[in-house]
PDB file of C-alpha atoms and ligand atoms in Angstrom:
ATOM      1  CA  MET A 576     -37.163  75.896 -32.149  1.00  0.00           C
ATOM      2  CA  PRO A 577     -39.890  76.956 -29.980  1.00  0.00           C
ATOM      3  CA  HIS A 578     -42.217  78.053 -32.652  1.00  0.00           C
ATOM      4  CA  ILE A 579     -42.855  76.369 -36.054  1.00  0.00           C
ATOM      5  CA  VAL A 580     -45.282  76.836 -38.908  1.00  0.00           C
ATOM      6  CA  ILE A 581     -46.961  73.880 -40.947  1.00  0.00           C
ATOM      7  CA  ALA A 582     -49.053  74.769 -43.857  1.00  0.00           C
ATOM      8  CA  ASP A 583     -51.584  77.459 -42.606  1.00  0.00           C
ATOM      9  CA  LYS A 584     -50.981  76.627 -38.839  1.00  0.00           C
ATOM     10  CA  GLU A 585     -48.720  77.551 -35.816  1.00  0.00           C
ATOM     11  CA  PHE A 586     -47.357  75.518 -33.333  1.00  0.00           C
ATOM     12  CA  GLN A 587     -45.642  75.978 -29.971  1.00  0.00           C
ATOM     13  CA  LEU A 588     -42.991  73.713 -28.492  1.00  0.00           C
ATOM     14  CA  TYR A 589     -44.775  71.767 -25.895  1.00  0.00           C
ATOM     15  CA  LEU A 590     -42.490  68.392 -25.355  1.00  0.00           C
ATOM     16  CA  SER A 591     -38.612  68.686 -25.912  1.00  0.00           C
ATOM     17  CA  ALA A 592     -36.726  66.045 -27.422  1.00  0.00           C
ATOM     18  CA  GLU A 593     -34.918  65.540 -24.219  1.00  0.00           C
ATOM     19  CA  LYS A 594     -38.203  65.104 -22.120  1.00  0.00           C
ATOM     20  CA  ILE A 595     -39.427  62.691 -24.825  1.00  0.00           C
ATOM     21  CA  GLN A 596     -36.504  60.593 -24.558  1.00  0.00           C
ATOM     22  CA  HIS A 597     -36.418  60.386 -20.821  1.00  0.00           C
ATOM     23  CA  GLN A 598     -39.806  59.138 -20.705  1.00  0.00           C
ATOM     24  CA  VAL A 599     -39.200  56.537 -23.442  1.00  0.00           C
ATOM     25  CA  GLU A 600     -36.283  55.356 -21.564  1.00  0.00           C
ATOM     26  CA  SER A 601     -38.426  54.867 -18.439  1.00  0.00           C
ATOM     27  CA  ILE A 602     -41.005  52.880 -20.373  1.00  0.00           C
ATOM     28  CA  ALA A 603     -38.376  50.725 -21.857  1.00  0.00           C
ATOM     29  CA  TYR A 604     -37.076  50.314 -18.321  1.00  0.00           C
ATOM     30  CA  ARG A 605     -40.602  49.179 -17.091  1.00  0.00           C
ATOM     31  CA  MET A 606     -40.937  46.763 -19.906  1.00  0.00           C
ATOM     32  CA  ASN A 607     -37.504  44.988 -19.630  1.00  0.00           C
ATOM     33  CA  ARG A 608     -38.537  44.486 -15.965  1.00  0.00           C
ATOM     34  CA  GLU A 609     -42.454  43.626 -16.310  1.00  0.00           C
ATOM     35  CA  LEU A 610     -41.891  41.415 -19.569  1.00  0.00           C
ATOM     36  CA  LYS A 611     -39.045  39.039 -18.841  1.00  0.00           C
ATOM     37  CA  GLY A 612     -39.836  35.740 -19.343  1.00  0.00           C
ATOM     38  CA  HIS A 613     -42.862  36.435 -21.779  1.00  0.00           C
ATOM     39  CA  ASN A 614     -42.718  35.413 -25.365  1.00  0.00           C
ATOM     40  CA  VAL A 615     -43.297  39.148 -26.523  1.00  0.00           C
ATOM     41  CA  ILE A 616     -44.327  40.649 -29.963  1.00  0.00           C
ATOM     42  CA  PHE A 617     -44.212  44.251 -30.299  1.00  0.00           C
ATOM     43  CA  ILE A 618     -46.554  45.770 -32.992  1.00  0.00           C
ATOM     44  CA  GLY A 619     -46.243  49.426 -33.886  1.00  0.00           C
ATOM     45  CA  VAL A 620     -49.039  50.951 -35.531  1.00  0.00           C
ATOM     46  CA  LEU A 621     -47.853  53.049 -38.497  1.00  0.00           C
ATOM     47  CA  ASN A 622     -47.350  55.834 -39.425  1.00  0.00           C
ATOM     48  CA  GLY A 623     -47.438  57.548 -36.165  1.00  0.00           C
ATOM     49  CA  ALA A 624     -45.689  55.130 -33.938  1.00  0.00           C
ATOM     50  CA  PHE A 625     -42.424  54.791 -36.165  1.00  0.00           C
ATOM     51  CA  MET A 626     -40.479  57.214 -34.184  1.00  0.00           C
ATOM     52  CA  PHE A 627     -41.611  56.018 -30.687  1.00  0.00           C
ATOM     53  CA  ALA A 628     -41.183  52.326 -31.783  1.00  0.00           C
ATOM     54  CA  ALA A 629     -37.642  52.837 -33.235  1.00  0.00           C
ATOM     55  CA  ASP A 630     -36.406  54.878 -30.001  1.00  0.00           C
ATOM     56  CA  LEU A 631     -38.099  52.510 -27.609  1.00  0.00           C
ATOM     57  CA  LEU A 632     -37.019  49.264 -29.096  1.00  0.00           C
ATOM     58  CA  LYS A 633     -33.494  50.071 -29.006  1.00  0.00           C
ATOM     59  CA  ARG A 634     -33.633  50.421 -25.339  1.00  0.00           C
ATOM     60  CA  ILE A 635     -35.624  46.869 -25.053  1.00  0.00           C
ATOM     61  CA  HIS A 636     -33.217  44.061 -24.265  1.00  0.00           C
ATOM     62  CA  LEU A 637     -35.807  41.213 -24.362  1.00  0.00           C
ATOM     63  CA  GLU A 638     -35.648  38.724 -26.896  1.00  0.00           C
ATOM     64  CA  ALA A 639     -38.821  39.908 -28.730  1.00  0.00           C
ATOM     65  CA  GLN A 640     -40.148  39.887 -32.428  1.00  0.00           C
ATOM     66  CA  ILE A 641     -41.121  43.000 -33.720  1.00  0.00           C
ATOM     67  CA  SER A 642     -43.911  44.016 -36.429  1.00  0.00           C
ATOM     68  CA  PHE A 643     -45.844  46.856 -37.865  1.00  0.00           C
ATOM     69  CA  MET A 644     -49.278  47.082 -39.103  1.00  0.00           C
ATOM     70  CA  LYS A 645     -51.539  49.857 -40.222  1.00  0.00           C
ATOM     71  CA  VAL A 646     -55.152  50.687 -39.559  1.00  0.00           C
ATOM     72  CA  SER A 647     -57.261  51.471 -42.711  1.00  0.00           C
ATOM     73  CA  SER A 648     -58.618  54.952 -42.884  1.00  0.00           C
ATOM     74  CA  TYR A 649     -61.906  53.513 -44.550  1.00  0.00           C
ATOM     75  CA  CYS A 650     -64.568  51.776 -42.286  1.00  0.00           C
ATOM     76  CA  GLY A 651     -65.740  48.377 -43.090  1.00  0.00           C
ATOM     77  CA  THR A 652     -69.009  47.454 -41.461  1.00  0.00           C
ATOM     78  CA  SER A 653     -69.376  44.347 -39.713  1.00  0.00           C
ATOM     79  CA  SER A 654     -72.536  43.638 -37.474  1.00  0.00           C
ATOM     80  CA  GLY A 655     -73.788  47.203 -37.943  1.00  0.00           C
ATOM     81  CA  ILE A 656     -70.668  48.258 -36.079  1.00  0.00           C
ATOM     82  CA  GLN A 657     -67.895  50.498 -38.180  1.00  0.00           C
ATOM     83  CA  VAL A 658     -64.626  48.984 -37.777  1.00  0.00           C
ATOM     84  CA  LYS A 659     -61.131  50.031 -38.985  1.00  0.00           C
ATOM     85  CA  ARG A 660     -59.300  47.259 -40.399  1.00  0.00           C
ATOM     86  CA  LEU A 661     -55.726  45.858 -39.704  1.00  0.00           C
ATOM     87  CA  ILE A 662     -53.627  45.989 -42.856  1.00  0.00           C
ATOM     88  CA  GLY A 663     -50.292  44.066 -42.939  1.00  0.00           C
ATOM     89  CA  LEU A 664     -50.476  41.885 -39.995  1.00  0.00           C
ATOM     90  CA  ASN A 665     -49.091  38.493 -40.790  1.00  0.00           C
ATOM     91  CA  GLU A 666     -47.620  37.125 -37.582  1.00  0.00           C
ATOM     92  CA  ASP A 667     -48.855  34.094 -35.718  1.00  0.00           C
ATOM     93  CA  LEU A 668     -50.005  35.585 -32.376  1.00  0.00           C
ATOM     94  CA  LYS A 669     -50.896  32.594 -30.676  1.00  0.00           C
ATOM     95  CA  GLY A 670     -49.290  31.921 -27.387  1.00  0.00           C
ATOM     96  CA  LYS A 671     -47.623  35.575 -27.459  1.00  0.00           C
ATOM     97  CA  THR A 672     -47.558  38.634 -25.208  1.00  0.00           C
ATOM     98  CA  VAL A 673     -48.610  41.171 -27.910  1.00  0.00           C
ATOM     99  CA  VAL A 674     -47.557  44.837 -26.883  1.00  0.00           C
ATOM    100  CA  ILE A 675     -49.181  47.318 -29.289  1.00  0.00           C
ATOM    101  CA  LEU A 676     -47.192  50.599 -29.631  1.00  0.00           C
ATOM    102  CA  GLU A 677     -49.250  53.783 -30.361  1.00  0.00           C
ATOM    103  CA  ASP A 678     -48.139  57.200 -30.655  1.00  0.00           C
ATOM    104  CA  ILE A 679     -51.488  58.923 -29.453  1.00  0.00           C
ATOM    105  CA  ILE A 680     -54.662  57.668 -27.999  1.00  0.00           C
ATOM    106  CA  ASP A 681     -57.304  60.371 -28.005  1.00  0.00           C
ATOM    107  CA  THR A 682     -60.973  59.039 -27.851  1.00  0.00           C
ATOM    108  CA  GLY A 683     -59.736  55.547 -27.471  1.00  0.00           C
ATOM    109  CA  LYS A 684     -61.797  54.374 -30.544  1.00  0.00           C
ATOM    110  CA  THR A 685     -58.501  53.371 -32.796  1.00  0.00           C
ATOM    111  CA  ILE A 686     -57.257  51.377 -30.075  1.00  0.00           C
ATOM    112  CA  GLU A 687     -60.599  49.823 -29.276  1.00  0.00           C
ATOM    113  CA  ASP A 688     -60.778  48.543 -33.108  1.00  0.00           C
ATOM    114  CA  ILE A 689     -56.996  47.393 -32.779  1.00  0.00           C
ATOM    115  CA  LEU A 690     -57.633  45.584 -29.619  1.00  0.00           C
ATOM    116  CA  PHE A 691     -60.672  43.843 -30.747  1.00  0.00           C
ATOM    117  CA  GLN A 692     -59.219  42.488 -33.858  1.00  0.00           C
ATOM    118  CA  ILE A 693     -55.754  41.480 -32.339  1.00  0.00           C
ATOM    119  CA  LYS A 694     -57.629  39.740 -29.712  1.00  0.00           C
ATOM    120  CA  GLY A 695     -59.300  37.535 -32.598  1.00  0.00           C
ATOM    121  CA  PHE A 696     -55.785  36.180 -33.372  1.00  0.00           C
ATOM    122  CA  ARG A 697     -55.893  34.248 -29.800  1.00  0.00           C
ATOM    123  CA  PRO A 698     -52.509  35.777 -28.081  1.00  0.00           C
ATOM    124  CA  THR A 699     -51.878  34.962 -24.555  1.00  0.00           C
ATOM    125  CA  GLU A 700     -52.171  38.651 -23.787  1.00  0.00           C
ATOM    126  CA  VAL A 701     -52.208  41.969 -25.150  1.00  0.00           C
ATOM    127  CA  GLN A 702     -50.884  44.963 -23.703  1.00  0.00           C
ATOM    128  CA  ILE A 703     -50.921  48.662 -24.866  1.00  0.00           C
ATOM    129  CA  ALA A 704     -48.152  51.440 -24.749  1.00  0.00           C
ATOM    130  CA  THR A 705     -48.815  54.857 -26.148  1.00  0.00           C
ATOM    131  CA  LEU A 706     -46.363  57.814 -25.824  1.00  0.00           C
ATOM    132  CA  LEU A 707     -49.212  60.420 -25.513  1.00  0.00           C
ATOM    133  CA  LEU A 708     -52.840  59.883 -23.948  1.00  0.00           C
ATOM    134  CA  LYS A 709     -55.319  62.888 -24.173  1.00  0.00           C
ATOM    135  CA  LYS A 710     -57.061  61.930 -20.943  1.00  0.00           C
ATOM    136  CA  GLU A 711     -59.969  64.011 -21.024  1.00  0.00           C
ATOM    137  CA  ALA A 712     -61.003  62.826 -24.537  1.00  0.00           C
ATOM    138  CA  TYR A 713     -60.430  59.351 -23.695  1.00  0.00           C
ATOM    139  CA  LYS A 714     -63.872  57.760 -23.678  1.00  0.00           C
ATOM    140  CA  SER A 715     -62.892  53.904 -23.412  1.00  0.00           C
ATOM    141  CA  ASN A 716     -62.459  51.726 -20.447  1.00  0.00           C
ATOM    142  CA  ILE A 717     -59.510  49.726 -21.815  1.00  0.00           C
ATOM    143  CA  ASN A 718     -56.477  49.790 -19.508  1.00  0.00           C
ATOM    144  CA  ILE A 719     -53.312  51.581 -21.077  1.00  0.00           C
ATOM    145  CA  ASP A 720     -50.522  49.779 -19.409  1.00  0.00           C
ATOM    146  CA  TYR A 721     -47.776  52.256 -20.518  1.00  0.00           C
ATOM    147  CA  THR A 722     -48.349  55.704 -21.177  1.00  0.00           C
ATOM    148  CA  GLY A 723     -45.557  58.280 -21.850  1.00  0.00           C
ATOM    149  CA  PHE A 724     -47.491  61.619 -21.085  1.00  0.00           C
ATOM    150  CA  GLU A 725     -51.016  62.790 -20.375  1.00  0.00           C
ATOM    151  CA  ILE A 726     -51.676  65.546 -22.366  1.00  0.00           C
ATOM    152  CA  PRO A 727     -54.504  68.235 -22.891  1.00  0.00           C
ATOM    153  CA  ASP A 728     -57.199  67.777 -25.363  1.00  0.00           C
ATOM    154  CA  ARG A 729     -55.203  69.897 -27.919  1.00  0.00           C
ATOM    155  CA  PHE A 730     -54.041  69.141 -31.454  1.00  0.00           C
ATOM    156  CA  VAL A 731     -49.849  68.095 -31.221  1.00  0.00           C
ATOM    157  CA  VAL A 732     -47.541  67.413 -33.907  1.00  0.00           C
ATOM    158  CA  GLY A 733     -43.997  65.747 -34.355  1.00  0.00           C
ATOM    159  CA  TYR A 734     -42.316  62.739 -33.236  1.00  0.00           C
ATOM    160  CA  GLY A 735     -43.971  60.661 -35.603  1.00  0.00           C
ATOM    161  CA  LEU A 736     -47.505  62.627 -35.482  1.00  0.00           C
ATOM    162  CA  ASP A 737     -48.365  64.672 -38.276  1.00  0.00           C
ATOM    163  CA  TYR A 738     -50.484  67.805 -39.588  1.00  0.00           C
ATOM    164  CA  MET A 739     -51.507  66.899 -43.136  1.00  0.00           C
ATOM    165  CA  GLY A 740     -48.860  64.654 -43.541  1.00  0.00           C
ATOM    166  CA  TYR A 741     -46.193  66.788 -42.402  1.00  0.00           C
ATOM    167  CA  GLY A 742     -44.156  67.427 -39.024  1.00  0.00           C
ATOM    168  CA  ARG A 743     -43.404  63.470 -38.466  1.00  0.00           C
ATOM    169  CA  ASN A 744     -39.761  63.926 -38.589  1.00  0.00           C
ATOM    170  CA  LEU A 745     -39.598  66.697 -35.975  1.00  0.00           C
ATOM    171  CA  ARG A 746     -37.728  65.679 -32.649  1.00  0.00           C
ATOM    172  CA  ASN A 747     -39.887  67.596 -30.496  1.00  0.00           C
ATOM    173  CA  ILE A 748     -43.386  67.616 -29.770  1.00  0.00           C
ATOM    174  CA  TYR A 749     -45.526  70.936 -30.727  1.00  0.00           C
ATOM    175  CA  MET A 750     -48.992  71.873 -29.898  1.00  0.00           C
ATOM    176  CA  LEU A 751     -51.328  73.853 -31.941  1.00  0.00           C
ATOM    177  CA  GLU A 752     -51.564  77.560 -30.803  1.00  0.00           C
ATOM    178  CA  GLU A 753     -55.065  78.554 -29.446  1.00  0.00           C
ATOM    179  CA  VAL A 754     -56.404  81.066 -32.000  1.00  0.00           C
ATOM    180  CA  HIS A 755     -57.418  84.349 -30.143  1.00  0.00           C
ATOM    181  CA  SER A 756     -59.827  86.542 -32.262  1.00  0.00           C
TER     182      SER A 756
HETATM  183  P1  IMP B1125     -58.745  58.010 -31.241  1.00  0.00           P
HETATM  184  O1  IMP B1125     -59.416  57.113 -32.273  1.00  0.00           O
HETATM  185  O2  IMP B1125     -59.790  59.085 -31.250  1.00  0.00           O
HETATM  186  O3  IMP B1125     -58.252  57.605 -29.921  1.00  0.00           O
HETATM  187  O4  IMP B1125     -57.795  58.670 -32.598  1.00  0.00           O
HETATM  188  C1  IMP B1125     -56.368  58.062 -32.424  1.00  0.00           C
HETATM  189  C2  IMP B1125     -55.714  58.557 -33.883  1.00  0.00           C
HETATM  190  O5  IMP B1125     -56.188  60.183 -34.140  1.00  0.00           O
HETATM  191  C3  IMP B1125     -54.372  58.757 -33.536  1.00  0.00           C
HETATM  192  O6  IMP B1125     -53.709  57.351 -33.905  1.00  0.00           O
HETATM  193  C4  IMP B1125     -53.628  59.877 -34.568  1.00  0.00           C
HETATM  194  O7  IMP B1125     -53.709  59.313 -35.815  1.00  0.00           O
HETATM  195  C5  IMP B1125     -54.970  60.785 -34.594  1.00  0.00           C
HETATM  196  N1  IMP B1125     -54.867  62.093 -33.616  1.00  0.00           N
HETATM  197  C6  IMP B1125     -55.384  62.249 -32.611  1.00  0.00           C
HETATM  198  N2  IMP B1125     -54.868  63.192 -31.808  1.00  0.00           N
HETATM  199  C7  IMP B1125     -53.955  63.613 -32.632  1.00  0.00           C
HETATM  200  C8  IMP B1125     -53.218  64.905 -32.525  1.00  0.00           C
HETATM  201  O8  IMP B1125     -53.228  65.648 -31.552  1.00  0.00           O
HETATM  202  N3  IMP B1125     -52.190  64.905 -33.616  1.00  0.00           N
HETATM  203  C9  IMP B1125     -52.028  64.003 -34.638  1.00  0.00           C
HETATM  204  N4  IMP B1125     -52.981  62.966 -34.804  1.00  0.00           N
HETATM  205  C10 IMP B1125     -53.777  62.820 -33.470  1.00  0.00           C
HETATM  206 MG1   MG B1126     -51.794  56.570 -34.412  1.00  0.00          MG
END
């Protein structure tokens, strides 16, 4: 479907399921080579990354652990800085290569909070994989190790990403239509 409606908004087809699968496959191919011999734990960030994680991990042939976590929507304050808390992470990360799986990185604030807290668990190394990166909006200097697509600073939905909680189950990724008035 080239055009969909969710609640009050119209979206146009942006990335087809075929294109997405092709990129996911090439990320998996790189990981299978580059992470060989590492003691890997993949950590998917819920809810958005569930579909990317499932498709990617089916193509990973490494012996690796897999876990998921959530980032709290409310912000706690520590030393005056607002930090989103990680929820549901019970694994021992010491001596592991952690690979964080994200659906989308926008300004980079969320991934900064995640990285800061993951590093507190003393893993050997942390790598970041994101399906989508809004390059123009990205303000962090954290290196993203694996990126599926660099996309414009526009709202997208589908393949795990939601608008008001809807659209996560779509196979394609759709972009919000610009409103011309
Ligand atoms: P950041 O902290 O600005 O990098 O924002 C990252 C988070 O914002 C993602 O994990 C998503 O939950 C949400 N987000 C950013 N852009 C979009 C979008 O285009 N569609 C859906 N969610 C988005
Ligand atoms: Mg996310």
